[in-house]
Amino acid sequence: MATSSTFSSLLPSPPALLSDHRSPPPSIRYSFSPLTVPKSSRLGFTVPEKRNLTANSSLVEVSIGGERDPPPSSSGSGGDDKQIALVKLKLLSVVSGLNRGLVASVDDLERAEVAAKELETAGGPVDLTDDLDKLQGKWRLLYSSAFSSRSLGGSRPGLPTGRLIPVTLGQVFQRIDVFSKDFDNIAEVELGAPWPFPPLEATATLAHKFELLGTCKIKITFEKTTVKTSGNLSQIPPFDIPRLPDSFRPSSNPGTGDFEVTYVDDTMRITRGDRGELRVFVIA
């Protein structure tokens, strides 16, 4: 047919496809003579065999399937983390402003107890058997129900905070080393003095050793007290007050104690003492 011959004359021969595009072959520009083009060259490509298409299709199917169905996450429920964060904020709002519990009323004690129990329930049981390192670090005491007794020792003997002996309690810390089993209670105190003498500022460190009993109970054994003065008397070197012999120690203060860790994470810790004290710590 004339139309077929004319269309065929417009197609370049196979060698022309490899020529430089800057110098088009004359047969394309000027020649309109009939040209016989091989059937395989008319489309410019060859159809691959069926097995190649099948292999490529299989690879695409596997790739798409991996993107459509990702493996399930093992990081836990984000909803539980949000709930715990809200309960922690509630506890912080309850105990803030109570001056570590020194100015807590009966109603304040009850609200702190309810908020602490809510966080303990949300966090679940504590098991320190394989996670003792969660206690590692320096923790700042945020609240202690024992301080409501107006004694820095709580239910144990301690310095009173009345007017006869003016004592101002500063920051209180617990420093725990899980490797050496050192457990230090650190308290910053200010003792009043008669005029014109300035108050005495000091930091008392009560050194203990600790051991884990069961899954979450900590037993501490007192060793000594180290006092370091500060302020106007900061030039005085630290001095130790050794532990009294057991024969001179009152039965109410045997030098040992224990408490349970009822909640702990990277930033907060709740403990309950052997005499019912509720304490809330945050990482320092």
PDB file of C-alpha atoms in Angstrom:
ATOM      1  CA  MET A   1       0.000   0.000   0.000  1.00  0.00           C
ATOM      2  CA  ALA A   2       1.208   3.549  -0.721  1.00  0.00           C
ATOM      3  CA  THR A   3       0.565   4.752   2.775  1.00  0.00           C
ATOM      4  CA  SER A   4       2.556   1.908   4.304  1.00  0.00           C
ATOM      5  CA  SER A   5       5.474   2.519   1.949  1.00  0.00           C
ATOM      6  CA  THR A   6       5.508   6.242   2.723  1.00  0.00           C
ATOM      7  CA  PHE A   7       5.438   5.582   6.540  1.00  0.00           C
ATOM      8  CA  SER A   8       8.192   3.017   6.201  1.00  0.00           C
ATOM      9  CA  SER A   9      10.358   5.487   4.333  1.00  0.00           C
ATOM     10  CA  LEU A  10      10.303   7.833   7.315  1.00  0.00           C
ATOM     11  CA  LEU A  11      11.868   5.273   9.685  1.00  0.00           C
ATOM     12  CA  PRO A  12      15.649   5.180   9.917  1.00  0.00           C
ATOM     13  CA  SER A  13      17.539   2.028   9.340  1.00  0.00           C
ATOM     14  CA  PRO A  14      19.114   0.375  12.429  1.00  0.00           C
ATOM     15  CA  PRO A  15      22.573   1.819  11.815  1.00  0.00           C
ATOM     16  CA  ALA A  16      21.115   5.332  11.729  1.00  0.00           C
ATOM     17  CA  LEU A  17      19.907   5.008  15.357  1.00  0.00           C
ATOM     18  CA  LEU A  18      23.524   4.879  16.480  1.00  0.00           C
ATOM     19  CA  SER A  19      24.658   7.964  14.544  1.00  0.00           C
ATOM     20  CA  ASP A  20      25.469  11.323  16.140  1.00  0.00           C
ATOM     21  CA  HIS A  21      22.303  13.372  16.790  1.00  0.00           C
ATOM     22  CA  ARG A  22      24.084  16.534  15.636  1.00  0.00           C
ATOM     23  CA  SER A  23      24.381  15.141  12.062  1.00  0.00           C
ATOM     24  CA  PRO A  24      21.071  13.539  11.100  1.00  0.00           C
ATOM     25  CA  PRO A  25      21.436  10.962   8.367  1.00  0.00           C
ATOM     26  CA  PRO A  26      20.422  12.195   4.900  1.00  0.00           C
ATOM     27  CA  SER A  27      17.982   9.309   4.538  1.00  0.00           C
ATOM     28  CA  ILE A  28      15.805  10.862   7.229  1.00  0.00           C
ATOM     29  CA  ARG A  29      15.879  14.396   5.870  1.00  0.00           C
ATOM     30  CA  TYR A  30      15.715  13.873   2.085  1.00  0.00           C
ATOM     31  CA  SER A  31      15.015  10.295   1.116  1.00  0.00           C
ATOM     32  CA  PHE A  32      11.398   9.246   0.491  1.00  0.00           C
ATOM     33  CA  SER A  33      12.204   6.060  -1.328  1.00  0.00           C
ATOM     34  CA  PRO A  34      10.613   2.829  -0.127  1.00  0.00           C
ATOM     35  CA  LEU A  35      12.617   1.209   2.619  1.00  0.00           C
ATOM     36  CA  THR A  36      12.264  -2.248   3.965  1.00  0.00           C
ATOM     37  CA  VAL A  37      12.608  -2.232   7.764  1.00  0.00           C
ATOM     38  CA  PRO A  38      13.101  -5.492   9.658  1.00  0.00           C
ATOM     39  CA  LYS A  39      10.091  -6.412  11.716  1.00  0.00           C
ATOM     40  CA  SER A  40      12.093  -6.628  14.907  1.00  0.00           C
ATOM     41  CA  SER A  41      13.463  -3.069  14.445  1.00  0.00           C
ATOM     42  CA  ARG A  42      10.152  -1.345  13.773  1.00  0.00           C
ATOM     43  CA  LEU A  43       9.372  -1.037  17.548  1.00  0.00           C
ATOM     44  CA  GLY A  44      12.932  -0.306  18.610  1.00  0.00           C
ATOM     45  CA  PHE A  45      13.023  -2.945  21.413  1.00  0.00           C
ATOM     46  CA  THR A  46      12.677  -6.651  21.941  1.00  0.00           C
ATOM     47  CA  VAL A  47      10.184  -8.147  24.376  1.00  0.00           C
ATOM     48  CA  PRO A  48      11.942  -9.937  27.222  1.00  0.00           C
ATOM     49  CA  GLU A  49      11.174 -13.502  27.922  1.00  0.00           C
ATOM     50  CA  LYS A  50       8.310 -14.380  30.221  1.00  0.00           C
ATOM     51  CA  ARG A  51      10.512 -15.687  32.988  1.00  0.00           C
ATOM     52  CA  ASN A  52      12.213 -12.295  33.387  1.00  0.00           C
ATOM     53  CA  LEU A  53       8.870 -10.542  33.775  1.00  0.00           C
ATOM     54  CA  THR A  54       7.827 -13.060  36.376  1.00  0.00           C
ATOM     55  CA  ALA A  55      11.014 -12.574  38.423  1.00  0.00           C
ATOM     56  CA  ASN A  56      10.756  -8.777  38.353  1.00  0.00           C
ATOM     57  CA  SER A  57       7.098  -8.884  39.305  1.00  0.00           C
ATOM     58  CA  SER A  58       7.908 -11.092  42.264  1.00  0.00           C
ATOM     59  CA  LEU A  59      10.539  -8.677  43.544  1.00  0.00           C
ATOM     60  CA  VAL A  60       8.187  -5.707  43.324  1.00  0.00           C
ATOM     61  CA  GLU A  61       5.470  -7.606  45.132  1.00  0.00           C
ATOM     62  CA  VAL A  62       7.765  -8.395  48.078  1.00  0.00           C
ATOM     63  CA  SER A  63       8.918  -4.786  48.360  1.00  0.00           C
ATOM     64  CA  ILE A  64       5.427  -3.363  48.330  1.00  0.00           C
ATOM     65  CA  GLY A  65       4.235  -5.924  50.844  1.00  0.00           C
ATOM     66  CA  GLY A  66       6.973  -4.885  53.317  1.00  0.00           C
ATOM     67  CA  GLU A  67       5.918  -1.235  53.122  1.00  0.00           C
ATOM     68  CA  ARG A  68       2.214  -2.001  53.408  1.00  0.00           C
ATOM     69  CA  ASP A  69       2.512  -4.289  56.433  1.00  0.00           C
ATOM     70  CA  PRO A  70       5.322  -3.015  58.748  1.00  0.00           C
ATOM     71  CA  PRO A  71       6.289  -5.230  61.666  1.00  0.00           C
ATOM     72  CA  PRO A  72       4.567  -4.458  64.956  1.00  0.00           C
ATOM     73  CA  SER A  73       6.370  -2.106  67.347  1.00  0.00           C
ATOM     74  CA  SER A  74       7.801  -3.488  70.594  1.00  0.00           C
ATOM     75  CA  SER A  75       8.094  -0.138  72.422  1.00  0.00           C
ATOM     76  CA  GLY A  76       4.916  -0.581  74.461  1.00  0.00           C
ATOM     77  CA  SER A  77       1.780   1.479  74.653  1.00  0.00           C
ATOM     78  CA  GLY A  78       2.117   5.211  74.275  1.00  0.00           C
ATOM     79  CA  GLY A  79      -1.209   5.646  76.071  1.00  0.00           C
ATOM     80  CA  ASP A  80       0.209   4.115  79.277  1.00  0.00           C
ATOM     81  CA  ASP A  81       3.185   6.482  79.164  1.00  0.00           C
ATOM     82  CA  LYS A  82       0.863   9.481  78.822  1.00  0.00           C
ATOM     83  CA  GLN A  83      -1.266   8.290  81.725  1.00  0.00           C
ATOM     84  CA  ILE A  84       1.793   7.886  83.964  1.00  0.00           C
ATOM     85  CA  ALA A  85       3.040  11.345  82.981  1.00  0.00           C
ATOM     86  CA  LEU A  86      -0.306  12.883  83.954  1.00  0.00           C
ATOM     87  CA  VAL A  87      -0.348  11.053  87.293  1.00  0.00           C
ATOM     88  CA  LYS A  88       3.226  12.210  88.011  1.00  0.00           C
ATOM     89  CA  LEU A  89       2.221  15.810  87.353  1.00  0.00           C
ATOM     90  CA  LYS A  90      -0.718  15.377  89.724  1.00  0.00           C
ATOM     91  CA  LEU A  91       1.562  14.120  92.502  1.00  0.00           C
ATOM     92  CA  LEU A  92       4.030  16.952  91.921  1.00  0.00           C
ATOM     93  CA  SER A  93       1.262  19.539  92.125  1.00  0.00           C
ATOM     94  CA  VAL A  94       0.009  18.037  95.409  1.00  0.00           C
ATOM     95  CA  VAL A  95       3.355  18.001  97.243  1.00  0.00           C
ATOM     96  CA  SER A  96       4.819  21.207  95.837  1.00  0.00           C
ATOM     97  CA  GLY A  97       4.706  24.083  98.283  1.00  0.00           C
ATOM     98  CA  LEU A  98       4.718  21.828 101.351  1.00  0.00           C
ATOM     99  CA  ASN A  99       8.403  22.521 102.142  1.00  0.00           C
ATOM    100  CA  ARG A 100       9.337  18.812 101.994  1.00  0.00           C
ATOM    101  CA  GLY A 101       6.301  18.081 104.193  1.00  0.00           C
ATOM    102  CA  LEU A 102       7.277  20.366 107.081  1.00  0.00           C
ATOM    103  CA  VAL A 103       4.140  22.498 106.641  1.00  0.00           C
ATOM    104  CA  ALA A 104       1.813  19.686 105.540  1.00  0.00           C
ATOM    105  CA  SER A 105      -1.598  19.550 107.187  1.00  0.00           C
ATOM    106  CA  VAL A 106      -3.668  16.416 107.723  1.00  0.00           C
ATOM    107  CA  ASP A 107      -5.537  17.116 104.477  1.00  0.00           C
ATOM    108  CA  ASP A 108      -2.219  17.586 102.649  1.00  0.00           C
ATOM    109  CA  LEU A 109      -0.997  14.228 103.928  1.00  0.00           C
ATOM    110  CA  GLU A 110      -4.155  12.505 102.682  1.00  0.00           C
ATOM    111  CA  ARG A 111      -3.982  14.114  99.235  1.00  0.00           C
ATOM    112  CA  ALA A 112      -0.317  13.150  98.877  1.00  0.00           C
ATOM    113  CA  GLU A 113      -1.119   9.580  99.912  1.00  0.00           C
ATOM    114  CA  VAL A 114      -3.913   9.264  97.326  1.00  0.00           C
ATOM    115  CA  ALA A 115      -1.770  10.728  94.515  1.00  0.00           C
ATOM    116  CA  ALA A 116       1.173   8.469  95.388  1.00  0.00           C
ATOM    117  CA  LYS A 117      -1.006   5.353  95.400  1.00  0.00           C
ATOM    118  CA  GLU A 118      -2.411   6.307  92.008  1.00  0.00           C
ATOM    119  CA  LEU A 119       1.099   6.522  90.552  1.00  0.00           C
ATOM    120  CA  GLU A 120       2.152   3.260  92.205  1.00  0.00           C
ATOM    121  CA  THR A 121      -0.853   1.522  90.647  1.00  0.00           C
ATOM    122  CA  ALA A 122      -0.182   2.984  87.204  1.00  0.00           C
ATOM    123  CA  GLY A 123       3.495   1.984  87.321  1.00  0.00           C
ATOM    124  CA  GLY A 124       2.891  -1.574  88.529  1.00  0.00           C
ATOM    125  CA  PRO A 125       5.064  -3.684  90.837  1.00  0.00           C
ATOM    126  CA  VAL A 126       8.739  -2.766  91.148  1.00  0.00           C
ATOM    127  CA  ASP A 127      11.371  -5.472  90.644  1.00  0.00           C
ATOM    128  CA  LEU A 128      14.960  -4.362  91.236  1.00  0.00           C
ATOM    129  CA  THR A 129      16.469  -7.827  90.989  1.00  0.00           C
ATOM    130  CA  ASP A 130      17.919  -7.166  87.534  1.00  0.00           C
ATOM    131  CA  ASP A 131      17.385  -3.378  87.461  1.00  0.00           C
ATOM    132  CA  LEU A 132      19.190  -2.168  90.566  1.00  0.00           C
ATOM    133  CA  ASP A 133      20.922   0.487  88.474  1.00  0.00           C
ATOM    134  CA  LYS A 134      17.609   2.380  88.420  1.00  0.00           C
ATOM    135  CA  LEU A 135      18.553   3.601  91.903  1.00  0.00           C
ATOM    136  CA  GLN A 136      21.930   4.944  90.783  1.00  0.00           C
ATOM    137  CA  GLY A 137      22.480   8.667  91.193  1.00  0.00           C
ATOM    138  CA  LYS A 138      21.737  11.628  93.421  1.00  0.00           C
ATOM    139  CA  TRP A 139      18.072  12.106  94.313  1.00  0.00           C
ATOM    140  CA  ARG A 140      16.506  15.221  95.828  1.00  0.00           C
ATOM    141  CA  LEU A 141      13.833  14.791  98.463  1.00  0.00           C
ATOM    142  CA  LEU A 142      10.642  16.502  97.364  1.00  0.00           C
ATOM    143  CA  TYR A 143       8.295  15.332 100.097  1.00  0.00           C
ATOM    144  CA  SER A 144       8.334  13.289 103.281  1.00  0.00           C
ATOM    145  CA  SER A 145       5.249  12.546 105.334  1.00  0.00           C
ATOM    146  CA  ALA A 146       7.540  12.052 108.353  1.00  0.00           C
ATOM    147  CA  PHE A 147       8.459  15.739 108.444  1.00  0.00           C
ATOM    148  CA  SER A 148       4.892  16.615 109.443  1.00  0.00           C
ATOM    149  CA  SER A 149       5.865  15.475 112.959  1.00  0.00           C
ATOM    150  CA  ARG A 150       7.988  18.645 113.139  1.00  0.00           C
ATOM    151  CA  SER A 151      11.122  16.559 113.594  1.00  0.00           C
ATOM    152  CA  LEU A 152      13.850  16.206 110.985  1.00  0.00           C
ATOM    153  CA  GLY A 153      14.104  12.571 111.990  1.00  0.00           C
ATOM    154  CA  GLY A 154      10.431  11.903 111.366  1.00  0.00           C
ATOM    155  CA  SER A 155       9.203   9.066 113.556  1.00  0.00           C
ATOM    156  CA  ARG A 156      12.818   8.468 114.614  1.00  0.00           C
ATOM    157  CA  PRO A 157      14.764  10.782 116.935  1.00  0.00           C
ATOM    158  CA  GLY A 158      15.927  13.923 115.181  1.00  0.00           C
ATOM    159  CA  LEU A 159      16.449  17.652 115.507  1.00  0.00           C
ATOM    160  CA  PRO A 160      13.196  19.463 116.372  1.00  0.00           C
ATOM    161  CA  THR A 161      12.116  22.408 114.275  1.00  0.00           C
ATOM    162  CA  GLY A 162      10.395  24.392 117.039  1.00  0.00           C
ATOM    163  CA  ARG A 163      11.251  27.815 118.336  1.00  0.00           C
ATOM    164  CA  LEU A 164      13.489  26.691 121.206  1.00  0.00           C
ATOM    165  CA  ILE A 165      16.133  25.444 118.785  1.00  0.00           C
ATOM    166  CA  PRO A 166      15.719  27.343 115.509  1.00  0.00           C
ATOM    167  CA  VAL A 167      16.652  24.917 112.782  1.00  0.00           C
ATOM    168  CA  THR A 168      16.093  25.642 109.101  1.00  0.00           C
ATOM    169  CA  LEU A 169      16.165  22.664 106.794  1.00  0.00           C
ATOM    170  CA  GLY A 170      17.679  23.190 103.368  1.00  0.00           C
ATOM    171  CA  GLN A 171      17.908  20.689 100.539  1.00  0.00           C
ATOM    172  CA  VAL A 172      17.870  16.966 101.354  1.00  0.00           C
ATOM    173  CA  PHE A 173      19.412  14.378  99.036  1.00  0.00           C
ATOM    174  CA  GLN A 174      20.007  10.657  98.780  1.00  0.00           C
ATOM    175  CA  ARG A 175      23.176   9.624  96.983  1.00  0.00           C
ATOM    176  CA  ILE A 176      23.158   5.966  95.939  1.00  0.00           C
ATOM    177  CA  ASP A 177      26.034   4.024  94.412  1.00  0.00           C
ATOM    178  CA  VAL A 178      24.854   0.581  93.332  1.00  0.00           C
ATOM    179  CA  PHE A 179      28.424  -0.614  92.727  1.00  0.00           C
ATOM    180  CA  SER A 180      29.957   0.199  96.134  1.00  0.00           C
ATOM    181  CA  LYS A 181      26.573  -0.184  97.922  1.00  0.00           C
ATOM    182  CA  ASP A 182      27.010   3.285  99.461  1.00  0.00           C
ATOM    183  CA  PHE A 183      23.819   4.990 100.554  1.00  0.00           C
ATOM    184  CA  ASP A 184      24.209   8.554 101.837  1.00  0.00           C
ATOM    185  CA  ASN A 185      21.512  10.798 103.282  1.00  0.00           C
ATOM    186  CA  ILE A 186      22.645  14.405 102.832  1.00  0.00           C
ATOM    187  CA  ALA A 187      20.929  17.313 104.601  1.00  0.00           C
ATOM    188  CA  GLU A 188      21.688  21.003 104.476  1.00  0.00           C
ATOM    189  CA  VAL A 189      20.778  22.671 107.778  1.00  0.00           C
ATOM    190  CA  GLU A 190      21.065  26.080 109.371  1.00  0.00           C
ATOM    191  CA  LEU A 191      21.290  26.371 113.163  1.00  0.00           C
ATOM    192  CA  GLY A 192      20.334  29.629 114.763  1.00  0.00           C
ATOM    193  CA  ALA A 193      22.689  31.427 117.136  1.00  0.00           C
ATOM    194  CA  PRO A 194      22.163  34.246 119.639  1.00  0.00           C
ATOM    195  CA  TRP A 195      22.798  37.767 118.463  1.00  0.00           C
ATOM    196  CA  PRO A 196      25.277  39.014 117.311  1.00  0.00           C
ATOM    197  CA  PHE A 197      26.609  35.674 116.099  1.00  0.00           C
ATOM    198  CA  PRO A 198      25.650  34.519 112.607  1.00  0.00           C
ATOM    199  CA  PRO A 199      23.748  31.255 112.103  1.00  0.00           C
ATOM    200  CA  LEU A 200      25.734  28.100 111.608  1.00  0.00           C
ATOM    201  CA  GLU A 201      25.382  26.586 108.145  1.00  0.00           C
ATOM    202  CA  ALA A 202      26.440  22.991 107.642  1.00  0.00           C
ATOM    203  CA  THR A 203      25.913  19.924 105.496  1.00  0.00           C
ATOM    204  CA  ALA A 204      25.520  16.625 107.310  1.00  0.00           C
ATOM    205  CA  THR A 205      26.145  13.402 105.416  1.00  0.00           C
ATOM    206  CA  LEU A 206      24.834  10.236 107.066  1.00  0.00           C
ATOM    207  CA  ALA A 207      26.752   7.394 105.443  1.00  0.00           C
ATOM    208  CA  HIS A 208      25.128   3.954 105.134  1.00  0.00           C
ATOM    209  CA  LYS A 209      25.633   0.668 103.346  1.00  0.00           C
ATOM    210  CA  PHE A 210      22.652  -0.922 101.664  1.00  0.00           C
ATOM    211  CA  GLU A 211      21.519  -4.291 100.406  1.00  0.00           C
ATOM    212  CA  LEU A 212      18.540  -5.485  98.396  1.00  0.00           C
ATOM    213  CA  LEU A 213      16.083  -7.754 100.180  1.00  0.00           C
ATOM    214  CA  GLY A 214      13.673  -9.514  97.867  1.00  0.00           C
ATOM    215  CA  THR A 215      12.562  -7.593  94.808  1.00  0.00           C
ATOM    216  CA  CYS A 216      12.076  -4.029  96.062  1.00  0.00           C
ATOM    217  CA  LYS A 217      13.040  -3.752  99.747  1.00  0.00           C
ATOM    218  CA  ILE A 218      16.234  -1.886 100.650  1.00  0.00           C
ATOM    219  CA  LYS A 219      17.960  -2.356 104.014  1.00  0.00           C
ATOM    220  CA  ILE A 220      20.405   0.344 105.127  1.00  0.00           C
ATOM    221  CA  THR A 221      22.988   0.162 107.929  1.00  0.00           C
ATOM    222  CA  PHE A 222      24.341   3.376 109.429  1.00  0.00           C
ATOM    223  CA  GLU A 223      28.131   3.847 109.568  1.00  0.00           C
ATOM    224  CA  LYS A 224      29.031   7.460 110.398  1.00  0.00           C
ATOM    225  CA  THR A 225      28.063  11.116 110.051  1.00  0.00           C
ATOM    226  CA  THR A 226      30.279  13.651 108.309  1.00  0.00           C
ATOM    227  CA  VAL A 227      29.709  17.358 108.941  1.00  0.00           C
ATOM    228  CA  LYS A 228      31.006  20.094 106.641  1.00  0.00           C
ATOM    229  CA  THR A 229      30.443  23.694 107.674  1.00  0.00           C
ATOM    230  CA  SER A 230      29.759  26.386 105.130  1.00  0.00           C
ATOM    231  CA  GLY A 231      29.154  30.119 105.042  1.00  0.00           C
ATOM    232  CA  ASN A 232      31.292  32.093 107.505  1.00  0.00           C
ATOM    233  CA  LEU A 233      32.836  28.882 108.862  1.00  0.00           C
ATOM    234  CA  SER A 234      33.581  27.214 105.538  1.00  0.00           C
ATOM    235  CA  GLN A 235      37.311  27.148 106.330  1.00  0.00           C
ATOM    236  CA  ILE A 236      36.752  24.444 108.942  1.00  0.00           C
ATOM    237  CA  PRO A 237      37.633  21.042 107.461  1.00  0.00           C
ATOM    238  CA  PRO A 238      35.023  18.278 107.494  1.00  0.00           C
ATOM    239  CA  PHE A 239      34.903  16.123 110.599  1.00  0.00           C
ATOM    240  CA  ASP A 240      33.329  12.741 111.309  1.00  0.00           C
ATOM    241  CA  ILE A 241      30.987  11.748 114.091  1.00  0.00           C
ATOM    242  CA  PRO A 242      31.421   7.996 114.506  1.00  0.00           C
ATOM    243  CA  ARG A 243      28.582   5.609 115.134  1.00  0.00           C
ATOM    244  CA  LEU A 244      27.762   4.976 118.759  1.00  0.00           C
ATOM    245  CA  PRO A 245      28.433   1.474 120.064  1.00  0.00           C
ATOM    246  CA  ASP A 246      25.335  -0.683 120.137  1.00  0.00           C
ATOM    247  CA  SER A 247      25.423  -0.786 123.942  1.00  0.00           C
ATOM    248  CA  PHE A 248      24.964   3.002 124.076  1.00  0.00           C
ATOM    249  CA  ARG A 249      22.468   3.205 121.257  1.00  0.00           C
ATOM    250  CA  PRO A 250      18.813   3.667 122.231  1.00  0.00           C
ATOM    251  CA  SER A 251      16.429   0.904 121.252  1.00  0.00           C
ATOM    252  CA  SER A 252      14.397   3.353 119.181  1.00  0.00           C
ATOM    253  CA  ASN A 253      17.393   4.029 116.929  1.00  0.00           C
ATOM    254  CA  PRO A 254      19.178   0.735 116.196  1.00  0.00           C
ATOM    255  CA  GLY A 255      21.199   2.169 113.317  1.00  0.00           C
ATOM    256  CA  THR A 256      19.447   0.105 110.653  1.00  0.00           C
ATOM    257  CA  GLY A 257      16.281   0.576 108.701  1.00  0.00           C
ATOM    258  CA  ASP A 258      14.520  -0.571 105.590  1.00  0.00           C
ATOM    259  CA  PHE A 259      12.072   0.762 103.049  1.00  0.00           C
ATOM    260  CA  GLU A 260      10.351  -0.413  99.891  1.00  0.00           C
ATOM    261  CA  VAL A 261      10.714   1.202  96.488  1.00  0.00           C
ATOM    262  CA  THR A 262       7.124   1.335  95.259  1.00  0.00           C
ATOM    263  CA  TYR A 263       7.750   3.366  92.091  1.00  0.00           C
ATOM    264  CA  VAL A 264      10.858   4.318  90.152  1.00  0.00           C
ATOM    265  CA  ASP A 265      11.695   5.641  86.703  1.00  0.00           C
ATOM    266  CA  ASP A 266      14.381   7.883  85.228  1.00  0.00           C
ATOM    267  CA  THR A 267      13.178  11.028  87.019  1.00  0.00           C
ATOM    268  CA  MET A 268      11.056  10.068  90.052  1.00  0.00           C
ATOM    269  CA  ARG A 269      11.131   7.575  92.912  1.00  0.00           C
ATOM    270  CA  ILE A 270       8.610   6.763  95.654  1.00  0.00           C
ATOM    271  CA  THR A 271       9.562   4.872  98.808  1.00  0.00           C
ATOM    272  CA  ARG A 272       7.642   3.697 101.869  1.00  0.00           C
ATOM    273  CA  GLY A 273       9.584   3.259 105.099  1.00  0.00           C
ATOM    274  CA  ASP A 274       9.336   0.606 107.764  1.00  0.00           C
ATOM    275  CA  ARG A 275       7.383   3.050 109.938  1.00  0.00           C
ATOM    276  CA  GLY A 276       4.944   4.149 107.269  1.00  0.00           C
ATOM    277  CA  GLU A 277       6.870   7.153 105.920  1.00  0.00           C
ATOM    278  CA  LEU A 278       5.977   8.173 102.379  1.00  0.00           C
ATOM    279  CA  ARG A 279       8.834   9.858 100.524  1.00  0.00           C
ATOM    280  CA  VAL A 280       8.937  11.301  97.027  1.00  0.00           C
ATOM    281  CA  PHE A 281      12.260  11.939  95.263  1.00  0.00           C
ATOM    282  CA  VAL A 282      13.224  13.476  91.944  1.00  0.00           C
ATOM    283  CA  ILE A 283      16.559  13.013  90.223  1.00  0.00           C
ATOM    284  CA  ALA A 284      18.969  15.847  91.026  1.00  0.00           C
TER     285      ALA A 284
END
